[in-house]
Amino acid sequence: MVTIKDVAREAKMSVATVSRVLNGSGPVSEETRRLISEVAGRMRYVPHSGARSLITSKTQTLGVLLPDLYGEFFSEVIRGMDDTAQRNGFHLLISRAYADRHGIETAIRAMRGRADGVVVMSPDLDAESLLNLPSTIPVVLLCSVSRGNEIDSLTIQNCRGAREMVGHLISVGHRRIAIIKGSPRNYDAAERLRGYRMSLREAGIMLDPLLEREGDFTEAAGYSAVLELIALKNRPTAIFAANDSMAIGALSALRESGIAVPEEMAVAGFDDIPLARYMDPPLSSVHVPIWELGARAVELLLHGITHKNDHPRRRERVSTKLVIRRSTGGVPAERPPPQTLKRKLVSV
Amino acid sequence: MVTIKDVAREAKMSVATVSRVLNGSGPVSEETRRLISEVAGRMRYVPHSGARSLITSKTQTLGVLLPDLYGEFFSEVIRGMDDTAQRNGFHLLISRAYADRHGIETAIRAMRGRADGVVVMSPDLDAESLLNLPSTIPVVLLCSVSRGNEIDSLTIQNCRGAREMVGHLISVGHRRIAIIKGSPRNYDAAERLRGYRMSLREAGIMLDPLLEREGDFTEAAGYSAVLELIALKNRPTAIFAANDSMAIGALSALRESGIAVPEEMAVAGFDDIPLARYMDPPLSSVHVPIWELGARAVELLLHGITHKNDHPRRRERVSTKLVIRRSTGGVPAERPPPQTLKRKLVSV
DNA sequence: TTGTATGCGTTATCAT
DNA sequence: ATGATAACGCATACAA
């Protein structure tokens, strides 16, 4: 592997000068700067980032700790992170970690010398568990919050989004509205549930524990929750699923049970994944700007890194948007645009 | 940040001994080994990986270069890679890169000193462009192949899978079978097209250029391709989409056009994403073991790293499996299992 | 403007 | 069994 020494020897200059040219630091004559860049380019020299980080104590790398994430959400949030990181000259070190406190701490510590900061996504973790993090390294919490204000965090407007969607169901005449919840230990799920209840209370509708079924954000969970709901003596007329995957499972179960959507049962989801509009009927959902979520998380992290983690902590929320399609009734079908290729090179 | 010197001082030992204990290399008395491990643990010491890689010239990191990938495929392939990497003590440095040759080369070079090897996924790239890679670093090509045998590669049994699916359509009586292709520059897409044509020829069916529509693997592409196909004077009776996303778009367009699936039109996809079985009707597809694809790619890469890139090159294929559901007709509905939670902690 | 020399944190080599 | 020290590749303070 070619080192800075090799380049210096080849250009008949000292390593210091080569370093200066490559980093654009210090004074160099135009002549030698051209010479050295030429030589370095020809030799395909690339600085050894380990050596560099040893002396600069910067790695130009961001750690990303994720739980088990699936599908569109995972890919889109990483896309947002990577785009933003690359634009700022950073790489992404991605690692899945067990959501428990020990796993997170271990994973973060393992990033020492590898990353300048870490985005931690652990919706299943109680926030306080993260309190005793080594405070030296900048951390941004994604989709969860810490008790105090000692860690930057970025979350989705879960509660408001859920409240608006349930509010819409109420506004079109529903009174018995069921929810397919996520895990109670999941922050997003808990907030969406809160929004659901809030909305019902605001409309003066009694909460019915029978109408709250627990799921785990999978299609299978939505499917089986519906089987239970329709077996109820006093069936709901609308179902709000805490994410789109469960809503899709719900649609499937209703279809097989011969229950018409939205005529006999309205269905709504959360996330607004691209597939939602292609469902039968097209699925009403709460749109989450996932790319922006990842991008903003990285921006927050970079800010913390720039300020050496000595900055006022922020707690931000990305806002959601109601997207009403046919599955909640009363609205004309939204025809997908024939060719809105917002995706470019897509594979497999 | 606590260094090995700090640990040595605290334990009243030399850094050499501390290093020996931490790496399990060389002889150490049981007494000092316990002492040092205790001190190191208490001080939460973690070796600086940059410094370590400087001398060992190993980073314990694998680079992953991906094109724009979406949804289930992206997340699942990374999951497979990460699981396998972690099991072998490696981290994943993930980066999206432009699929052109310059982008790939630059990206790989930027990994110097950061990764011990790279998995390159660039289905849109002609293989020969990769030939003049710096041969020093081990590389595994994912979903594309190199001309010669100079680079390890791992691909999907695209041709065989497509051939079997089209064969199935023929076997249930179809003669006019359309295909919604992917980009002609995409390796997977090209191979699936090859399988489609091969299957038709085997059955003695003439190829009809009008029945081959180009898409880009998005739902929108499948949607609009169908609108074109059903406008044909001589409509097909079956549609094979080169991936599930396009098949789902196709289902949506057929539904809105009032064309019954599978009675008036059979539809098949490729990939068998989890959602496929929840479609209406449940979508027949060619199952691709995506997790295994990622896992195996990392295994191949680790093998190359272990042998210092001086090993006989391999060219492997992961095999596909036909999954027949209702969208191709003649088969009883497959009911999703009420609670087969193969997914554990799922988020958003 | 350029060169010399030091140190970053670690492992490995050689003494002891 | 343990310690002293060189070396890894680089950036930088200081000297020239």
XYZ file of C-alpha atoms (C1' of nucleotides) in Angstrom:
728
model
C 0.000 0.000 0.000
C 1.349 3.389 -0.960
C 1.984 5.741 1.961
C 2.720 9.405 2.258
C 6.415 8.525 2.382
C 6.235 6.894 -1.025
C 4.638 9.980 -2.461
C 7.254 12.213 -0.826
C 10.089 10.109 -2.169
C 8.624 10.025 -5.658
C 8.080 13.784 -5.670
C 11.424 14.423 -4.019
C 9.764 16.389 -1.266
C 9.336 15.910 2.448
C 6.312 14.216 3.925
C 5.397 17.460 5.631
C 5.028 19.254 2.343
C 3.016 16.418 0.896
C 0.752 16.503 3.897
C 0.346 20.235 3.534
C -0.637 19.956 -0.082
C -3.086 17.156 0.528
C -4.771 18.965 3.385
C -4.527 22.406 1.891
C -2.913 23.556 5.101
C 0.076 25.859 5.348
C 1.897 27.694 2.595
C 3.063 25.823 -0.512
C 4.420 27.138 -3.744
C 2.083 26.700 -6.642
C 4.724 24.708 -8.452
C 5.221 22.067 -5.781
C 1.508 21.862 -5.093
C 0.887 20.923 -8.693
C 3.757 18.477 -8.724
C 2.666 16.733 -5.568
C -0.992 16.518 -6.501
C 0.031 15.025 -9.809
C 2.275 12.432 -8.200
C -0.237 11.568 -5.515
C -2.961 11.177 -8.082
C -0.821 9.027 -10.325
C 0.164 6.785 -7.447
C -3.474 6.604 -6.340
C -2.488 7.597 -2.898
C -5.180 7.614 -0.271
C -4.339 8.592 3.295
C -4.729 5.818 5.826
C -7.728 6.974 7.805
C -6.702 5.065 10.895
C -3.380 6.849 11.098
C -5.023 10.137 10.420
C -7.699 9.666 13.046
C -5.020 8.711 15.511
C -3.516 12.159 15.381
C -6.552 14.282 14.596
C -8.806 12.280 16.871
C -11.472 12.534 14.198
C -12.735 9.590 12.200
C -15.102 11.222 9.742
C -17.419 8.368 10.565
C -20.824 8.298 12.212
C -22.038 5.272 14.066
C -25.628 4.164 13.581
C -27.211 1.785 16.045
C -30.451 0.269 14.900
C -32.870 -2.272 16.292
C -34.547 -4.846 14.071
C -36.113 -2.667 11.438
C -37.911 -3.795 8.375
C -38.727 -2.752 4.903
C -39.241 0.740 3.724
C -38.576 2.402 7.026
C -35.128 0.914 7.418
C -33.956 1.660 3.923
C -35.375 5.145 3.804
C -33.991 6.288 7.121
C -30.546 5.037 6.192
C -30.810 6.714 2.838
C -31.514 10.014 4.548
C -28.590 9.516 6.885
C -26.156 8.466 4.205
C -27.060 11.310 1.883
C -26.509 13.845 4.623
C -23.382 12.181 5.953
C -21.761 11.973 2.536
C -22.572 15.562 1.765
C -20.567 16.445 4.858
C -17.721 14.067 4.157
C -18.723 11.418 6.640
C -19.100 7.668 6.416
C -21.719 5.528 8.094
C -20.867 2.649 10.391
C -24.065 0.725 10.758
C -24.747 -1.846 13.391
C -27.790 -3.606 14.669
C -27.881 -3.849 18.420
C -30.043 -5.492 20.972
C -32.385 -2.937 22.351
C -31.512 -3.573 25.973
C -29.380 -1.162 27.860
C -26.331 -3.373 28.071
C -26.338 -3.991 24.345
C -26.556 -0.313 23.534
C -23.824 0.682 25.904
C -21.519 -2.035 24.678
C -22.179 -1.112 21.090
C -21.534 2.555 21.706
C -18.340 1.825 23.536
C -17.214 -0.437 20.713
C -17.453 2.599 18.483
C -14.651 4.365 20.296
C -11.978 5.323 17.834
C -14.308 4.308 15.020
C -16.934 7.011 15.041
C -17.155 10.661 16.034
C -20.749 10.319 17.153
C -23.615 7.878 17.228
C -27.239 7.895 16.197
C -29.070 5.523 18.483
C -32.441 4.210 17.508
C -33.962 2.115 20.177
C -37.683 2.689 20.428
C -38.082 -0.281 22.705
C -35.798 1.087 25.344
C -36.894 3.143 28.278
C -35.131 6.420 27.944
C -33.655 6.571 31.407
C -31.578 3.516 30.714
C -29.441 5.586 28.427
C -28.640 8.172 31.037
C -25.268 6.834 32.050
C -23.785 6.894 28.623
C -20.190 7.976 28.371
C -21.017 11.615 27.918
C -17.916 12.264 25.899
C -19.237 11.098 22.560
C -22.103 12.956 20.908
C -25.296 10.930 20.709
C -28.609 11.550 19.021
C -31.612 9.535 20.083
C -33.897 8.635 17.218
C -37.523 7.751 17.919
C -37.113 7.841 21.650
C -36.407 10.492 24.238
C -34.356 10.786 27.366
C -35.864 11.821 30.676
C -33.989 15.030 31.083
C -32.554 17.123 28.352
C -29.077 15.696 28.385
C -29.290 13.924 25.042
C -30.364 15.315 21.677
C -33.415 13.539 20.395
C -35.494 13.437 17.275
C -38.911 11.883 17.154
C -41.982 11.595 14.993
C -45.128 13.574 15.757
C -46.778 10.312 16.658
C -49.395 11.546 19.024
C -50.597 14.378 16.855
C -50.660 12.200 13.752
C -52.686 9.499 15.448
C -55.008 12.072 16.955
C -55.693 13.598 13.580
C -56.345 10.267 11.915
C -58.739 9.116 14.594
C -60.298 12.562 14.489
C -60.921 12.051 10.804
C -62.572 8.707 11.446
C -64.809 10.352 13.999
C -65.622 13.189 11.631
C -66.949 10.790 9.028
C -69.283 9.293 11.608
C -67.478 6.476 13.375
C -67.983 5.969 17.090
C -66.679 2.476 17.670
C -63.077 2.756 16.590
C -60.602 -0.005 17.355
C -56.852 0.307 17.469
C -54.227 -2.287 16.685
C -51.456 -1.163 18.978
C -47.761 -1.825 18.842
C -45.712 -3.104 21.716
C -46.316 -1.096 24.896
C -42.565 -0.810 25.350
C -42.208 0.876 21.967
C -42.083 4.635 22.156
C -43.716 5.291 18.803
C -46.442 2.792 19.525
C -47.128 4.245 22.937
C -47.416 7.756 21.552
C -49.761 6.679 18.793
C -51.931 4.958 21.330
C -51.951 8.139 23.368
C -53.113 10.111 20.343
C -55.885 7.588 19.701
C -57.189 7.827 23.236
C -56.882 11.573 23.297
C -58.914 11.885 20.154
C -61.675 9.647 21.465
C -61.856 11.517 24.740
C -62.060 14.820 22.931
C -65.103 13.528 21.104
C -66.623 12.280 24.315
C -66.341 8.638 23.282
C -65.766 6.099 26.054
C -62.610 4.044 25.758
C -63.316 0.358 25.346
C -60.452 -1.948 26.336
C -61.853 -4.623 24.053
C -61.199 -2.375 21.094
C -57.495 -2.095 21.884
C -55.604 -5.086 20.523
C -51.896 -5.488 20.806
C -49.743 -6.132 17.766
C -46.073 -6.058 16.900
C -46.034 -4.011 13.703
C -46.154 -7.045 11.381
C -48.736 -7.938 8.770
C -49.416 -11.160 10.637
C -50.256 -9.219 13.795
C -52.709 -7.014 11.935
C -54.248 -10.060 10.352
C -54.916 -11.903 13.571
C -56.002 -8.810 15.470
C -58.770 -8.339 12.926
C -59.928 -11.904 13.354
C -60.394 -11.167 17.031
C -62.106 -7.831 16.463
C -64.697 -9.150 14.059
C -65.532 -11.932 16.475
C -66.644 -9.343 19.000
C -70.348 -9.136 19.827
C -70.206 -5.407 19.388
C -67.959 -4.939 16.409
C -66.093 -1.719 15.703
C -66.840 0.120 12.477
C -63.327 1.414 12.014
C -59.817 0.176 12.703
C -56.778 2.323 13.238
C -53.567 0.332 12.905
C -50.452 1.783 14.497
C -48.487 1.175 11.314
C -49.118 0.326 7.676
C -47.842 -3.230 7.821
C -50.511 -4.127 10.356
C -53.092 -2.205 8.361
C -52.233 -4.290 5.317
C -52.579 -7.464 7.323
C -55.914 -6.133 8.539
C -57.138 -5.471 5.004
C -56.193 -8.999 4.051
C -58.119 -10.519 6.950
C -61.198 -8.392 6.275
C -61.157 -9.369 2.616
C -61.010 -13.055 3.460
C -63.798 -12.602 5.971
C -65.970 -10.978 3.332
C -66.177 -7.670 5.122
C -66.220 -4.717 2.746
C -63.774 -1.869 3.244
C -64.654 0.920 3.782
C -68.414 0.226 3.663
C -68.559 -2.192 6.593
C -65.230 -1.347 8.132
C -62.924 1.602 7.711
C -59.179 0.994 7.988
C -56.331 3.437 8.544
C -52.609 3.011 8.984
C -49.547 4.966 9.984
C -46.310 5.679 8.051
C -47.725 6.004 4.534
C -45.279 3.608 2.939
C -45.166 3.805 -0.873
C -47.268 0.668 -1.136
C -50.168 2.176 0.756
C -51.742 3.761 -2.299
C -51.614 0.488 -4.194
C -53.629 -1.451 -1.671
C -57.230 -2.477 -2.233
C -58.726 -0.149 -1.315
C -55.932 2.420 -1.232
C -54.956 2.857 2.372
C -55.465 6.052 4.337
C -52.420 6.676 6.444
C -50.394 9.186 8.413
C -47.470 10.226 6.313
C -44.044 10.146 7.965
C -41.130 11.845 6.195
C -38.683 9.043 6.814
C -35.820 10.343 4.680
C -35.986 13.655 6.488
C -35.958 11.825 9.788
C -32.622 10.212 8.978
C -31.211 13.341 7.417
C -32.151 15.511 10.371
C -30.755 13.032 12.865
C -27.389 13.242 11.146
C -27.561 17.012 11.063
C -28.170 17.115 14.781
C -25.294 14.733 15.344
C -22.911 16.747 13.187
C -23.878 19.817 15.147
C -23.005 18.047 18.363
C -19.694 16.920 16.941
C -18.814 20.395 15.732
C -19.472 21.760 19.163
C -17.593 18.959 20.884
C -20.776 17.825 22.554
C -20.821 21.047 24.516
C -24.007 22.549 23.146
C -27.542 23.136 24.364
C -29.457 19.929 23.827
C -32.312 19.847 21.365
C -35.471 17.855 21.266
C -37.067 17.936 17.843
C -40.046 16.389 16.120
C -40.639 15.770 12.445
C -44.205 16.489 11.544
C -46.656 14.072 10.009
C -49.385 14.614 7.472
C -52.783 13.045 7.075
C -53.230 11.190 3.784
C -56.826 10.190 3.208
C -57.519 7.539 0.602
C -60.405 5.195 0.034
C -59.948 2.794 2.964
C -61.555 5.301 5.308
C -64.439 6.007 2.948
C -66.099 9.064 1.570
C -63.245 10.128 -0.635
C -62.773 9.627 -4.365
C -60.125 7.134 -5.372
C -56.673 8.580 -5.696
C -55.257 7.371 -8.943
C -51.536 6.765 -8.799
C -49.719 9.016 -11.243
C -48.874 7.009 -14.355
C -45.181 7.783 -14.204
C -44.003 9.699 -11.212
C -40.582 8.170 -11.059
C -39.361 9.696 -7.864
C -37.208 6.624 -7.617
C -34.360 6.389 -9.991
C -32.163 3.331 -10.159
C -34.035 0.736 -8.261
C -32.871 -2.786 -7.910
C -34.498 -6.140 -7.353
C -10.338 8.977 26.737
C -8.649 6.181 28.642
C -5.728 4.558 26.851
C -3.710 1.445 27.394
C -1.157 3.539 29.252
C -3.741 4.594 31.791
C -4.684 1.005 32.383
C -1.035 0.035 32.721
C -0.355 2.787 35.206
C -3.423 1.937 37.253
C -2.521 -1.729 37.328
C 1.142 -1.000 37.909
C 2.069 -3.086 34.905
C 3.666 -2.338 31.555
C 1.597 -1.610 28.492
C 3.039 -4.730 26.910
C 1.522 -6.923 29.566
C -1.797 -5.167 29.369
C -1.838 -5.674 25.630
C -1.011 -9.349 26.083
C -3.861 -9.841 28.505
C -6.364 -8.020 26.357
C -5.429 -9.944 23.236
C -4.837 -13.259 24.940
C -1.455 -13.378 23.278
C 1.724 -14.489 24.975
C 2.210 -15.870 28.463
C 0.727 -14.126 31.478
C 0.400 -15.283 35.026
C -3.130 -16.011 36.078
C -2.825 -13.453 38.834
C -1.896 -10.491 36.660
C -4.388 -11.461 34.003
C -7.172 -11.238 36.538
C -5.861 -7.982 37.910
C -5.539 -6.350 34.530
C -8.901 -7.501 33.240
C -10.466 -6.162 36.387
C -8.801 -2.777 36.051
C -9.507 -2.508 32.344
C -13.141 -3.375 32.893
C -13.487 -0.916 35.725
C -11.936 1.868 33.680
C -14.143 0.917 30.726
C -11.126 0.723 28.554
C -11.694 0.095 24.855
C -8.735 -0.143 22.495
C -8.573 2.585 19.895
C -9.278 0.683 16.731
C -7.465 3.168 14.541
C -4.235 2.717 16.398
C -4.679 -1.006 16.411
C -5.378 -1.216 12.720
C -2.347 0.918 12.072
C -0.033 -1.793 13.298
C -2.040 -4.917 12.540
C -3.183 -3.578 9.195
C -6.600 -5.044 9.939
C -9.691 -2.975 10.542
C -12.258 -5.617 11.455
C -14.549 -3.668 9.169
C -16.227 -4.622 5.921
C -17.184 -2.033 3.366
C -20.547 -2.314 1.659
C -21.210 -0.387 -1.519
C -24.842 -0.248 -2.526
C -26.796 1.419 -5.294
C -30.184 2.970 -4.676
C -32.046 0.092 -3.136
C -35.512 0.143 -1.741
C -37.661 -1.487 0.813
C -37.489 -5.045 1.873
C -34.550 -5.968 -0.301
C -32.285 -3.332 1.136
C -33.063 -4.007 4.754
C -32.970 -7.755 4.457
C -29.680 -7.969 2.607
C -28.036 -5.683 5.150
C -29.492 -7.723 7.953
C -27.907 -10.838 6.519
C -24.587 -9.085 6.146
C -24.615 -7.542 9.590
C -25.582 -10.755 11.330
C -22.757 -12.611 9.645
C -20.245 -9.828 10.094
C -20.996 -9.438 13.780
C -20.763 -13.146 14.355
C -17.224 -12.922 13.009
C -16.304 -9.795 14.912
C -16.626 -7.406 12.013
C -18.356 -4.081 11.576
C -20.164 -2.815 8.505
C -19.258 0.418 6.773
C -22.148 1.113 4.470
C -22.095 3.555 1.641
C -24.321 4.256 -1.288
C -22.396 4.876 -4.457
C -23.205 5.927 -7.942
C -23.281 2.878 -10.093
C -20.857 4.166 -12.680
C -17.349 2.903 -12.791
C -15.705 6.031 -11.519
C -17.990 6.195 -8.511
C -17.309 2.618 -7.575
C -13.571 2.920 -7.898
C -13.474 6.114 -5.911
C -15.637 4.629 -3.225
C -13.504 1.523 -2.963
C -10.349 3.528 -2.765
C -11.861 5.704 -0.071
C -12.220 2.552 1.977
C -8.477 2.109 2.259
C -7.491 1.878 5.862
C -11.155 1.696 6.781
C -12.179 -1.742 5.584
C -10.517 -5.108 5.057
C -12.715 -5.919 2.104
C -15.701 -4.654 0.188
C -19.003 -6.071 -0.978
C -19.947 -4.246 -4.141
C -23.506 -4.326 -5.341
C -23.916 -2.607 -8.610
C -26.386 -4.444 -10.795
C -26.510 -1.572 -13.227
C -22.854 -1.736 -14.009
C -21.355 -3.679 -16.847
C -19.059 -6.149 -15.249
C -15.961 -5.395 -17.248
C -15.842 -1.893 -15.850
C -14.748 -3.339 -12.587
C -11.784 -5.165 -13.996
C -9.150 -2.616 -13.126
C -9.921 -2.554 -9.472
C -6.975 -2.285 -7.144
C -6.521 -6.006 -6.819
C -5.072 -5.748 -3.371
C -8.314 -5.497 -1.449
C -10.724 -8.432 -1.473
C -13.963 -7.688 -3.290
C -17.182 -9.627 -3.660
C -19.565 -8.697 -6.421
C -23.208 -8.980 -5.416
C -25.866 -9.368 -8.080
C -23.475 -8.901 -10.935
C -20.564 -10.807 -12.393
C -17.183 -10.003 -13.803
C -16.151 -11.109 -17.264
C -13.366 -13.393 -16.226
C -13.037 -15.144 -12.937
C -10.902 -12.564 -11.200
C -13.534 -11.397 -8.734
C -15.707 -13.442 -6.419
C -19.343 -13.009 -7.234
C -22.681 -13.989 -5.799
C -25.890 -13.775 -7.758
C -29.500 -14.856 -7.678
C -30.736 -17.721 -9.809
C -32.655 -15.179 -11.819
C -32.880 -17.005 -15.100
C -33.971 -20.294 -13.635
C -36.505 -18.641 -11.344
C -38.079 -16.671 -14.169
C -38.072 -19.709 -16.385
C -39.904 -21.748 -13.795
C -42.501 -19.082 -13.162
C -43.249 -18.587 -16.834
C -43.242 -22.339 -17.200
C -45.914 -22.487 -14.547
C -48.019 -19.912 -16.368
C -47.719 -21.967 -19.530
C -48.598 -25.146 -17.699
C -51.903 -23.680 -16.537
C -52.786 -22.827 -20.098
C -51.444 -19.389 -20.899
C -49.957 -18.686 -24.329
C -49.912 -14.913 -24.488
C -47.686 -13.989 -21.572
C -46.380 -10.472 -21.141
C -43.371 -9.401 -19.137
C -42.744 -6.154 -17.329
C -38.990 -5.955 -17.590
C -36.508 -4.046 -15.514
C -33.836 -1.788 -16.891
C -31.821 -3.477 -19.660
C -28.651 -2.371 -17.921
C -29.640 -4.182 -14.759
C -28.098 -7.618 -14.431
C -30.933 -9.193 -12.481
C -33.490 -7.753 -14.850
C -31.623 -8.975 -17.898
C -31.347 -12.486 -16.520
C -35.020 -12.633 -15.643
C -35.882 -11.543 -19.130
C -33.634 -14.270 -20.455
C -35.475 -16.838 -18.367
C -38.822 -15.559 -19.643
C -37.778 -15.868 -23.266
C -36.160 -19.212 -22.726
C -39.311 -20.584 -21.212
C -41.489 -19.351 -24.054
C -39.161 -20.793 -26.658
C -39.115 -24.142 -24.897
C -42.878 -24.198 -25.193
C -42.726 -23.240 -28.835
C -44.357 -19.872 -28.245
C -43.316 -16.999 -30.488
C -41.824 -14.010 -28.753
C -43.898 -10.880 -29.206
C -42.022 -7.600 -28.709
C -45.301 -5.876 -27.885
C -45.612 -8.060 -24.825
C -42.286 -6.916 -23.422
C -42.671 -3.621 -21.588
C -39.863 -1.901 -19.818
C -40.145 -0.868 -16.181
C -37.824 0.271 -13.440
C -38.828 -1.975 -10.550
C -41.270 0.543 -9.023
C -44.960 0.144 -8.370
C -45.599 3.108 -10.654
C -43.823 1.366 -13.505
C -45.898 -1.761 -13.086
C -49.029 0.329 -12.953
C -48.417 2.172 -16.190
C -47.088 -0.887 -18.010
C -50.394 -2.594 -17.384
C -52.330 0.342 -18.768
C -50.382 -0.093 -21.994
C -50.795 -3.844 -22.078
C -54.549 -3.830 -21.664
C -54.844 -1.272 -24.444
C -53.379 -3.782 -26.871
C -55.643 -5.207 -29.588
C -54.448 -8.653 -28.700
C -54.224 -8.610 -24.938
C -52.050 -11.005 -22.977
C -53.721 -13.357 -20.521
C -50.870 -13.357 -18.074
C -48.272 -10.878 -16.843
C -44.921 -11.730 -15.365
C -43.401 -8.773 -13.543
C -39.656 -8.812 -12.987
C -40.138 -7.907 -9.351
C -42.912 -7.779 -6.776
C -43.151 -4.009 -6.588
C -44.078 -3.842 -10.249
C -46.440 -6.757 -9.807
C -48.208 -4.889 -7.044
C -48.508 -1.834 -9.249
C -49.889 -4.116 -11.930
C -52.499 -5.572 -9.598
C -53.582 -2.077 -8.699
C -53.991 -1.028 -12.323
C -55.925 -4.179 -13.213
C -58.231 -3.671 -10.276
C -59.004 -0.120 -11.306
C -59.556 -1.247 -14.860
C -62.065 -3.817 -13.695
C -60.051 -6.762 -14.925
C -60.349 -9.781 -12.662
C -57.210 -11.488 -11.417
C -56.583 -14.318 -12.038
C -59.715 -15.031 -14.087
C -59.084 -12.521 -16.850
C -55.431 -11.919 -16.213
C -52.846 -13.883 -14.263
C -50.095 -11.953 -12.502
C -46.782 -13.148 -11.130
C -43.875 -11.376 -9.477
C -40.313 -11.966 -8.409
C -38.695 -11.701 -4.939
C -41.580 -12.891 -2.788
C -41.458 -9.986 -0.377
C -43.390 -10.554 2.840
C -46.255 -8.437 1.577
C -46.870 -10.650 -1.419
C -49.167 -13.012 0.423
C -51.278 -10.154 1.707
C -52.112 -8.815 -1.717
C -55.507 -9.212 -3.328
C -55.301 -11.788 -4.672
C -52.229 -13.147 -2.913
C -49.344 -12.811 -5.317
C -47.512 -15.737 -6.875
C -43.830 -14.984 -6.890
C -40.322 -16.361 -7.127
C -38.903 -16.512 -3.665
C -35.430 -15.038 -3.168
C -33.596 -15.772 0.087
C -32.403 -12.221 0.602
C -30.965 -12.639 4.069
C -28.921 -15.572 2.862
C -27.718 -13.506 -0.044
C -26.231 -10.907 2.284
C -24.915 -13.501 4.688
C -23.230 -15.513 1.977
C -21.668 -12.442 0.408
C -20.005 -11.641 3.701
C -18.856 -15.220 4.095
C -17.219 -15.113 0.692
C -15.580 -11.819 1.557
C -14.276 -13.107 4.870
C -12.838 -16.074 3.058
C -11.021 -13.767 0.692
C -9.711 -11.711 3.578
C -8.497 -14.757 5.448
C -6.590 -15.898 2.384
C -5.244 -12.430 1.715
C -7.095 -12.291 -1.536
C -4.923 -15.108 -2.837
C -7.534 -17.768 -3.297
C -9.338 -19.435 -6.181
C -12.216 -17.175 -7.161
C -15.766 -18.388 -6.721
C -18.902 -17.652 -8.596
C -21.953 -18.665 -6.632
C -25.704 -18.492 -7.018
C -28.383 -18.526 -4.372
C -31.324 -20.564 -5.491
C -34.877 -19.381 -5.846
C -38.137 -21.143 -5.157
C -41.491 -20.943 -6.890
C -44.290 -19.749 -4.618
C -47.675 -20.187 -6.229
C -50.568 -18.255 -4.746
C -53.911 -17.185 -6.110
C -52.822 -14.486 -8.554
C -51.845 -17.094 -11.108
C -55.019 -19.058 -10.639
C -55.974 -22.642 -10.053
C -54.608 -22.816 -6.530
C -56.491 -22.635 -3.244
C -55.912 -19.522 -1.228
C -52.994 -19.639 1.108
C -54.183 -18.364 4.433
C -51.538 -16.457 6.310
C -50.713 -18.184 9.574
C -52.498 -16.354 12.379
C -49.341 -15.712 14.393
C -46.138 -16.804 12.766
C -43.997 -14.113 14.246
C -40.800 -14.756 12.403
C -40.139 -11.112 12.996
C -39.365 -10.131 16.499
C -38.886 -6.545 17.517
C -40.224 -4.597 14.634
C -40.394 -0.883 14.601
C -42.486 1.705 12.840
C 8.591 28.072 1.341
C 10.340 23.679 2.976
C 12.352 20.095 6.153
C 12.993 17.737 10.801
C 11.193 15.711 14.562
C 7.612 14.409 17.839
C 3.620 12.003 19.216
C -1.073 9.916 18.541
C -2.391 4.431 20.834
C -1.422 0.139 19.791
C 1.049 -4.379 18.855
C 5.282 -6.900 18.253
C 10.143 -7.736 18.958
C 13.588 -8.278 21.774
C 15.636 -8.241 26.201
C 15.563 -9.422 30.891
C 6.531 -13.910 33.073
C 7.357 -9.172 32.327
C 9.299 -4.714 30.573
C 11.432 -1.462 27.311
C 11.038 0.130 22.805
C 10.479 0.275 17.797
C 7.184 0.722 14.300
C 2.662 1.584 11.989
C 1.144 6.380 8.790
C 0.073 10.655 9.510
C -0.270 15.868 11.016
C 1.932 19.536 13.099
C 5.016 22.539 15.973
C 9.187 24.199 15.272
C 13.501 25.010 12.962
C 15.742 26.472 8.883
